[in-house]
Every structure is written in structure tokens, then in C-alpha cells.
Short mmCIF file of C-alpha atoms in Angstrom, two decimals:
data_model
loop_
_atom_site.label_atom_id
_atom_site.label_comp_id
_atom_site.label_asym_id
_atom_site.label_seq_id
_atom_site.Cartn_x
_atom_site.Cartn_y
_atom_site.Cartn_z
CA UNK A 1 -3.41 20.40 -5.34
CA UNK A 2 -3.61 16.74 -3.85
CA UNK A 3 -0.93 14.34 -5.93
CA UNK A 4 -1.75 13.14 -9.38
CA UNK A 5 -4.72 15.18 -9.13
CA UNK A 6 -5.60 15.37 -12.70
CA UNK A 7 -5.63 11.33 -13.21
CA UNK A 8 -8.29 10.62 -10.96
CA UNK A 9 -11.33 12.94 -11.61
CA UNK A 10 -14.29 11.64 -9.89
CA UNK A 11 -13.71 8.34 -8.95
CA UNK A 12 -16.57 8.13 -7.11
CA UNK A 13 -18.96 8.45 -10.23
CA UNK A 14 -16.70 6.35 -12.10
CA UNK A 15 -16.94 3.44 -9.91
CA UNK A 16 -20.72 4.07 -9.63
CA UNK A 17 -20.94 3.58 -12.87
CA UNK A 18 -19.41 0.29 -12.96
CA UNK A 19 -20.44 -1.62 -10.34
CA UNK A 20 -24.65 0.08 -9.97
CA UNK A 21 -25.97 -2.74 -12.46
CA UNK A 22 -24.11 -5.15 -11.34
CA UNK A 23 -26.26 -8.56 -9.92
CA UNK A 24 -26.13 -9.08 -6.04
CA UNK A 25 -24.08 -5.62 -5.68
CA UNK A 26 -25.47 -2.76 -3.93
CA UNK A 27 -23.36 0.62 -2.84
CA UNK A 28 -23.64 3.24 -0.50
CA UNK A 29 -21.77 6.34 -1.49
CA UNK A 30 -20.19 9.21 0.76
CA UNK A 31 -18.19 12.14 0.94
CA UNK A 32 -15.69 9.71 2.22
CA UNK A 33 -15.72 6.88 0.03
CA UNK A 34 -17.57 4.57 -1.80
CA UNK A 35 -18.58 0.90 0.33
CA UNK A 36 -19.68 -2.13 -2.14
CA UNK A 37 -21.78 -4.17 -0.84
CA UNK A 38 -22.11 -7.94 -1.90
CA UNK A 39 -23.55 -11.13 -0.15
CA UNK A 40 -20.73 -12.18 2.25
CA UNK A 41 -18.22 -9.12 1.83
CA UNK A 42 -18.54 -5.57 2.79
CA UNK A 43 -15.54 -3.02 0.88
CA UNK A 44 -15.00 0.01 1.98
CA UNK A 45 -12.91 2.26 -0.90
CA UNK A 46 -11.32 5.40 0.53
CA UNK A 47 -9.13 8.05 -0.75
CA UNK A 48 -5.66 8.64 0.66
CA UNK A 49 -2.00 9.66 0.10
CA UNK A 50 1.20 7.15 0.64
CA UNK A 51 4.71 7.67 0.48
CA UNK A 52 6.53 6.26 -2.41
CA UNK A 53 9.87 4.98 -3.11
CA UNK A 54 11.03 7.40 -5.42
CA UNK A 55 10.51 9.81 -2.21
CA UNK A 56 7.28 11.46 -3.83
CA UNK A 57 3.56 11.45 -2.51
CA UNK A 58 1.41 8.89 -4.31
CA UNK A 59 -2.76 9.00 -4.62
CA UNK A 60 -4.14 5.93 -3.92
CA UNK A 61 -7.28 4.18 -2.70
CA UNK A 62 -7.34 2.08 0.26
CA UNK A 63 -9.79 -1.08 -0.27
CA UNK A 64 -10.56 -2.80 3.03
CA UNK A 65 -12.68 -5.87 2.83
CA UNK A 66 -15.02 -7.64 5.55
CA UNK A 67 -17.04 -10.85 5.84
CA UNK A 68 -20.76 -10.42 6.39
CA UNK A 69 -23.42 -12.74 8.35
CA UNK A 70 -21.86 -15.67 10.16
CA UNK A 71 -18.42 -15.55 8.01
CA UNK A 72 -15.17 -15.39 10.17
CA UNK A 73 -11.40 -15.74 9.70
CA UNK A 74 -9.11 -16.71 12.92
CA UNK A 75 -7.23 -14.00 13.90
CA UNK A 76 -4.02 -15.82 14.24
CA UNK A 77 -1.22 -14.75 11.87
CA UNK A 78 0.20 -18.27 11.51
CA UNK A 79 -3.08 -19.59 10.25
CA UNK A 80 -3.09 -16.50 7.95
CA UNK A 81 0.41 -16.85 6.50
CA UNK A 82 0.11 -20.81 6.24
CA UNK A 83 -3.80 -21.56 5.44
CA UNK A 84 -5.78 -19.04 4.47
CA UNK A 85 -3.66 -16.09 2.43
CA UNK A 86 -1.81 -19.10 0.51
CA UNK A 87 -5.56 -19.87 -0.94
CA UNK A 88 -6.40 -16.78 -1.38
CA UNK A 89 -6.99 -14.96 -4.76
CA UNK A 90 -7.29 -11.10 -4.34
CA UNK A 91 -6.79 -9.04 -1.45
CA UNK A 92 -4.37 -9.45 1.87
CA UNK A 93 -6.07 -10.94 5.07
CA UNK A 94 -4.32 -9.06 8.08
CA UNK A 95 -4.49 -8.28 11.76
CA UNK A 96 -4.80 -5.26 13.00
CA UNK A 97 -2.35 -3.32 11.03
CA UNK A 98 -5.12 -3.58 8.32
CA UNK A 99 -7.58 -3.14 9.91
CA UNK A 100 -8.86 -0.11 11.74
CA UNK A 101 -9.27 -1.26 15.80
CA UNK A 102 -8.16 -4.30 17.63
CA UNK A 103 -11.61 -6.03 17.58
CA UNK A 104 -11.12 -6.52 13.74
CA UNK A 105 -7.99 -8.68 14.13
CA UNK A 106 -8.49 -11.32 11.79
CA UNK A 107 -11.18 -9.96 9.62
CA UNK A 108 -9.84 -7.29 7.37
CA UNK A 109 -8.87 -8.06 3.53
CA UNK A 110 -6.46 -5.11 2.80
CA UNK A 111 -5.94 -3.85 -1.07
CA UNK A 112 -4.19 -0.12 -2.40
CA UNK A 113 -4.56 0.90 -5.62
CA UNK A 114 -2.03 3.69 -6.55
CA UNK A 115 -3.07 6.05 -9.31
CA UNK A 116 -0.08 7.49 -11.47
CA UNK A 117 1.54 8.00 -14.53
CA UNK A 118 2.07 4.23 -14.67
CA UNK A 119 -1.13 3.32 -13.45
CA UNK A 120 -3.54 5.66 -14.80
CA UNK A 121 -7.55 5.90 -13.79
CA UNK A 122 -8.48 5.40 -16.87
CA UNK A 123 -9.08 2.56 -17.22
CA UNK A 124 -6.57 0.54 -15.47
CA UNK A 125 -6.68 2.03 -12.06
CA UNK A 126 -10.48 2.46 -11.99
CA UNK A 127 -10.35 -1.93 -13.83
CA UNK A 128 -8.06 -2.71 -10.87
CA UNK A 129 -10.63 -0.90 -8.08
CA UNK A 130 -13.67 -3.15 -9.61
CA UNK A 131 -11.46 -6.33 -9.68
CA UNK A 132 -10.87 -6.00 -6.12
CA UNK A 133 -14.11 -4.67 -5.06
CA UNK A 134 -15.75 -7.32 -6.55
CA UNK A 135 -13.48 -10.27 -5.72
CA UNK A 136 -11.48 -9.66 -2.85
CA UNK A 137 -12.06 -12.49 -0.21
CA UNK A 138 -14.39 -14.54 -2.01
CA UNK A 139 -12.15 -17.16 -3.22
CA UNK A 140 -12.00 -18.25 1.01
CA UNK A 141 -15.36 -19.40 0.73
CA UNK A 142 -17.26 -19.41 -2.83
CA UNK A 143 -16.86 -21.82 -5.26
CA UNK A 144 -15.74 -20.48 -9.34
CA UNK A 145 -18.63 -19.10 -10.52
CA UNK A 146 -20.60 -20.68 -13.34
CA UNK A 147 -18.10 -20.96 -16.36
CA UNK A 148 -18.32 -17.99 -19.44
CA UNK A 149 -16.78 -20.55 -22.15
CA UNK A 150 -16.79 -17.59 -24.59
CA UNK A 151 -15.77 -14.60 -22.28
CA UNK A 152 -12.92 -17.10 -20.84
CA UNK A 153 -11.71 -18.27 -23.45
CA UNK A 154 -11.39 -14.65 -24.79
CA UNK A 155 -9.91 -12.93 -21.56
CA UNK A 156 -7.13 -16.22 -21.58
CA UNK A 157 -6.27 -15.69 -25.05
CA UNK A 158 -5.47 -11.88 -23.79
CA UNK A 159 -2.96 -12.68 -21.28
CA UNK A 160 -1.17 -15.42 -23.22
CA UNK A 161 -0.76 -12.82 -26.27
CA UNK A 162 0.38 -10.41 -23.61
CA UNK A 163 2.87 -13.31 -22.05
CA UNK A 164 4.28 -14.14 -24.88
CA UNK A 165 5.03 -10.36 -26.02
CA UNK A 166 6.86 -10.10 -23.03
CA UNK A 167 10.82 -9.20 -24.05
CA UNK A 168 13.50 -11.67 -22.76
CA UNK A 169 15.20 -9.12 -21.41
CA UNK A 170 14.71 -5.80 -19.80
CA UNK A 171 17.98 -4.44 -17.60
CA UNK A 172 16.45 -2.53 -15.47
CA UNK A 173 13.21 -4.82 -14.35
CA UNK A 174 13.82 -8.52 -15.53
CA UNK A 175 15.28 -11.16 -17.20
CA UNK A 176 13.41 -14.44 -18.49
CA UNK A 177 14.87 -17.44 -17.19
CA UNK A 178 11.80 -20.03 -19.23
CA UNK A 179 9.05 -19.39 -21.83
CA UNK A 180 6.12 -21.88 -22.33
CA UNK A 181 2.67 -21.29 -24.08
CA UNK A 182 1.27 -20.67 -21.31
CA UNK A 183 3.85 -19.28 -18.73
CA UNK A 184 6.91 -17.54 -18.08
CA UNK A 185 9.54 -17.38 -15.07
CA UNK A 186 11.76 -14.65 -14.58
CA UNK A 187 14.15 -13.30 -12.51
CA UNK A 188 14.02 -9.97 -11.03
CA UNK A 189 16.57 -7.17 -11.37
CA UNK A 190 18.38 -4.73 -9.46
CA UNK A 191 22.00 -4.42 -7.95
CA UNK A 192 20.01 -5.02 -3.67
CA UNK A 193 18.10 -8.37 -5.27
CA UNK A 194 20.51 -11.61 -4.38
CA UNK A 195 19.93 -14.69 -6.36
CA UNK A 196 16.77 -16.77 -5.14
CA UNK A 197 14.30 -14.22 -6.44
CA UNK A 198 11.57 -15.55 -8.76
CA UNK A 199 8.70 -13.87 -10.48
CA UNK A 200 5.91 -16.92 -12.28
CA UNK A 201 3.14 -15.83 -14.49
CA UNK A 202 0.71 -18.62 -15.74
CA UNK A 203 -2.80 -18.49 -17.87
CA UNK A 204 -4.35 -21.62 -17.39
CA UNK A 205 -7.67 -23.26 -17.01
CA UNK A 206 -7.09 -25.21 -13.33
CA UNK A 207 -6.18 -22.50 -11.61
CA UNK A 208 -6.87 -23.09 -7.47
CA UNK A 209 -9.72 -21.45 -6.31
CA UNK A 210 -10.96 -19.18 -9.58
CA UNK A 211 -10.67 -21.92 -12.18
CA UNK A 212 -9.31 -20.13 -15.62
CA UNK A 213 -7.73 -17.30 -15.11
CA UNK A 214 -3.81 -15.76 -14.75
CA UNK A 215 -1.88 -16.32 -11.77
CA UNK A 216 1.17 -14.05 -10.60
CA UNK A 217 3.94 -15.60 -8.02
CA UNK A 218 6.77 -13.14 -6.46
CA UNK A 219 9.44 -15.88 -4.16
CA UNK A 220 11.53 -13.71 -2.11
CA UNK A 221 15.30 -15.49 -1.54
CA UNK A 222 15.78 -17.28 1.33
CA UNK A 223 13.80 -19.54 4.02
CA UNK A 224 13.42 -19.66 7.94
CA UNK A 225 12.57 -22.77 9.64
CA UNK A 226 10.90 -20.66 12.83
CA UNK A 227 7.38 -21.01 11.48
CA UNK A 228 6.28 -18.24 13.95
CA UNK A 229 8.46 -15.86 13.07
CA UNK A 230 7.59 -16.70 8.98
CA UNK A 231 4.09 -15.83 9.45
CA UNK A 232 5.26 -12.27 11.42
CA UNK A 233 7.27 -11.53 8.10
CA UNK A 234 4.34 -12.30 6.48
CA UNK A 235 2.28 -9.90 8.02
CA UNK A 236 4.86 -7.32 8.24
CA UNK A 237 5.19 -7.41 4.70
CA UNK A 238 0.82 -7.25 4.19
CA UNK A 239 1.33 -3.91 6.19
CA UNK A 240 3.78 -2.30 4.49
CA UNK A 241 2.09 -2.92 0.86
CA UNK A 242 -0.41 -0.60 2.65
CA UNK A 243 1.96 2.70 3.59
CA UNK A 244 5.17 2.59 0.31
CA UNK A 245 4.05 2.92 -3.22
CA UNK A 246 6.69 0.40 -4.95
CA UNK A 247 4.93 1.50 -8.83
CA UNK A 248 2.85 -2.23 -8.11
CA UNK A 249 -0.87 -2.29 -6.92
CA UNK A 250 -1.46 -3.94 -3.74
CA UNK A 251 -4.10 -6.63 -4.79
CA UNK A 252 -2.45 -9.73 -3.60
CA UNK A 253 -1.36 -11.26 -0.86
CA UNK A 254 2.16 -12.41 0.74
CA UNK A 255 2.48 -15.78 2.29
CA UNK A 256 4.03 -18.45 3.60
CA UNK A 257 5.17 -20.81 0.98
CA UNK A 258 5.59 -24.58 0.58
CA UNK A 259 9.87 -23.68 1.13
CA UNK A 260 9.59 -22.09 3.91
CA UNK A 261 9.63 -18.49 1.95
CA UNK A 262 7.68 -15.58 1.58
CA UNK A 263 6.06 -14.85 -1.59
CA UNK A 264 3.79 -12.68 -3.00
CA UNK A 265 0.34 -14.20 -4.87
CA UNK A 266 -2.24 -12.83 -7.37
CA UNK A 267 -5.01 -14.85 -8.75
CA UNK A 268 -7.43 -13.23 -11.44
CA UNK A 269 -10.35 -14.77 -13.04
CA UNK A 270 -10.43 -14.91 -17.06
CA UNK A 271 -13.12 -12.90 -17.16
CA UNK A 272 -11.58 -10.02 -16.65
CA UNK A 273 -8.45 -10.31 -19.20
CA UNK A 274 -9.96 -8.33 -21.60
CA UNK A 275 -10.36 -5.39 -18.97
CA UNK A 276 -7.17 -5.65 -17.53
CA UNK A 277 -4.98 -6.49 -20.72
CA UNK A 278 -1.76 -5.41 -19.38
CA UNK A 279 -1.69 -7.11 -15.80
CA UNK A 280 0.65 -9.78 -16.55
CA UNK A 281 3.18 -7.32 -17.63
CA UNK A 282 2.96 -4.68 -14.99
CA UNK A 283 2.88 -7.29 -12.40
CA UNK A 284 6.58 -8.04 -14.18
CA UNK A 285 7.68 -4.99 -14.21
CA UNK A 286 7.12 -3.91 -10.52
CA UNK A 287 8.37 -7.09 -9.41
CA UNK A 288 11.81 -5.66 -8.89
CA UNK A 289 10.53 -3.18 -7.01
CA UNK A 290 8.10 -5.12 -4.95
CA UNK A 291 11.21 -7.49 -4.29
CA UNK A 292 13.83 -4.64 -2.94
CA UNK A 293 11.04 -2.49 -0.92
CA UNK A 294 10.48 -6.21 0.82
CA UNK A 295 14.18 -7.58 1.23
CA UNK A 296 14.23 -4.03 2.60
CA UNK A 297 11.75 -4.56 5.53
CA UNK A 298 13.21 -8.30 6.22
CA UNK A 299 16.80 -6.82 6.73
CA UNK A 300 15.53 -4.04 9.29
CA UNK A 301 16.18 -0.71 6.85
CA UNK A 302 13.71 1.44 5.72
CA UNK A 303 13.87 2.37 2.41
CA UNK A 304 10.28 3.84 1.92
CA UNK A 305 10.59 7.20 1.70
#
């Protein structure tokens, strides 16, 4: 029996189910997936295994993301790392270790949803599927959409309940360095994390690119003044979110920050806080992971299993 077998079910049907009303959406369904298709993205969901930290095999689906029409993204990975993945709001925009052949350099938005004990298919692995089906790349190029007052005021009010629930301390994950209405920064734990590492969660109206809605930061230690070889790390990093399950879905993006760092970003509208409750949280508590499984990659070991 395939991993985690019993905690998927038919995925397919589930995500049918979710997305076939939807306005502007359309889907094409296969033995081999599901593809969702919206104005100026095309996402192809697909089954698969990965290896995980913890030396087991993970199920997971693979969400890769293209632009329709007349859309395209520069295939360089310093315009990637610097411009375009640091705007970004769901999904990883890689070269060709995303994508699947050469001639897609550039133009592949790379997500992996792992489905587990700790992320379960119902409903948050199935939520998390949707959120990037739906979203991934479209924060490059599409204005916020039209604001909900009611449903984002509503899907805020969940995350900064779930922020402020959040315990000071937990030894083996994290340990809150500042608490504000509205935020929190912590710092990651584990005996391979050296000082420098910095998870940020905010719930805010003015968020860039989505407008209301809960943003997640991950600053690895450290900075590099070799822009070119900032933006490989960068992409290294993308492609390895895609082969080791760290316990963390892959629905953001690393880049190239203002420091000269790598850091990993998620940006998720308000309106779907009251679907995805717990995001703030398990984004926090896979942060430690996410954090060694990277430090892991930048110091030449491999630690995935």
C-alpha cells in the first residue's frame, strides 16, 4: 500500500468538488492528475512519493503552475531570486529543476503538498491544494481582487486569534522573541540552527500584492555579497522543497532578501483564514525544520533521507 494511503482517499473527486463551481475555473481530470485551468495560469496537480527527513516515504502532490496567452517570466535565476519570487505570494518560480524540460526554464511555479499525520486531507491538505491551485502565480500580474469587507474581516480575525494563542515557548520548535496584535517574531529551534534565524508572522490589511491577508517570513542566518551565487542558493533551495518532506508544505517561495539572505515567503489572502485556520501555526512549527533541511543544503551535506 502507497504511504499514508488511508489519508488521502480520492483526491481527485475531492478537489473536483471544490474548485467545479468555481467562476473563471475550468478542469480537466485524468488518471494522472487533475489540471485547473484559470485565465492566465495552467496547474497541473499530480500524485507522487518524496523522501522525508525522518527517513520515511511521504505522499504528496506536486502542483506545477504555468502562464497562459502572452504571459512570460525571464528565465534568469537572478531576476527570479531578486525581482520576481520576492513579490510573489504562493508558489516557487524555478528553472528547470521545476519544471519538466529545458524549454520551460523560467516558466514553472513549483508547489508540494505533503499529506500526513500532521497534515491531514481532510481538510487541511485538500484547503492547502485549492489555495495553491487557485492562487499560485497570480500575484506577478493581477491586481487584489475586489475586497470581501465581511469575509476579510472574518478570515483576519482567524489568524490573529490563532497568533495570539501561539505559546511563548515550545523547546523543541520555537521560542517568541516579540508579540504585537497583529504579529509575532520568533526564533527557531534546534541544536544545527546558529543564531540569525528568524521566523515573522503578520495579519494585516496592506499586505504587498494580496492586500489583507497573513504573511509568513523564514530569514536563514547569514549573507553573501556574490549576488550570482545568492540567486543559485536560491534556486537550489526552490528544488529541494520539491524532493525532502521537512513536515512544512511547499507553497512559498525562497528569495533573495533586502540583507543579502535567503528567506523563505508565504503570502495568503484573508479570504481564506477561515479555511485554513491553523496556517500561521504550522508554518511555526515546521520552521525549524524548514531552517535545518536548508542550512543543510547551503553547507554541502545531505540530510534528506
Amino acid at each position: 500500500m502507497p504511504p499514508n494511503e488511508s489519508t488521502v482517499g480520492d483526491w481527485r473527486g475531492d478537489l473536483v468538488e471544490s474548485l467545479e463551481a468555481r467562476p473563471g475555473v475550468a478542469l480537466e481530470v485524468s488518471d494522472g492528475g487533475v489540471t485547473v485551468i484559470q485565465e492566465n495560469t495552467r496547474t497541473t496537480i499530480e500524485e507522487q512519493t518524496v523522501a522525508g527527513r525522518d527517513g520515511g516515504q511521504h505522499r504528496a502532490l506536486r502542483l506545477e503552475t504555468v502562464l497562459r496567452g502572452n504571459l512570460a517570466m525571464p528565465g534568469s535565476a537572478r531576476t527570479r531570486a531578486f525581482q520576481l519570487n520576492p513579490r510573489n505570494a504562493i508558489g516557487a518560480l524555478t528553472g528547470s529543476p521545476g519544471g519538466r524540460s529545458s524549454a520551460r526554464e523560467g516558466l514553472s511555479l513549483v508547489s508540494r503538498v505533503c499529506i500526513d499525520r500532521e497534515v491531514p486531507w481532510h481538510p487541511t491538505g485538500r484547503q492547502l491544494t485549492c489555495l495553491v491551485a487557485l492562487e499560485a502565480g497570480t500575484a506577478l500580474f493581477d491586481r487584489p481582487p475586489a475586497a470581501n469587507r465581511q469575509l476579510n474581516r472574518a478570515g483576519l480575525g482567524v489568524w490573529r486569534n490563532g497568533i495570539q494563542s501561539i505559546a511563548g515557548v515550545d523547546p523543541q520548535a520555537w521560542r517568541v522573541t516579540r508579540r504585537s496584535a497583529d504579529s509575532l517574531t520568533a526564533l527557531p529551534v534546534g541544536e544545527a540552527i546558529p543564531p540569525g534565524a528568524r521566523a515573522s508572522l503578520f495579519v494585516g490589511a496592506g499586505i504587498a500584492a494580496i492586500g489583507p491577508g497573513f504573511e509568513f517570513v523564514l530569514q536563514l542566518p547569514g549573507a553573501i555579497d556574490d549576488a550570482a551565487a545568492l540567486a543559485e542558493q536560491c534556486e537550489a533551495l526552490n528544488a529541494l522543497e520539491c524532493q525532502v518532506a521537512t513536515g512544512a508544505p511547499h507553497i512559498g517561495a525562497w528569495s533573495a532578501s533586502e540583507q543579502g539572505g535567503c528567506r523563505y515567503q508565504v503570502r495568503v489572502p484573508a479570504r481564506f483564514g477561515r479555511r485554513l485556520p491553523d496556517l500561521p501555526r504550522q508554518l511555526l512549527e515546521t520552521a525549524a525544520d524548514r531552517t535545518t533541511t536548508a542550512l543543510a543544503l547551503l553547507a554541502g551535506e545531505d540530510r534528506g533521507g
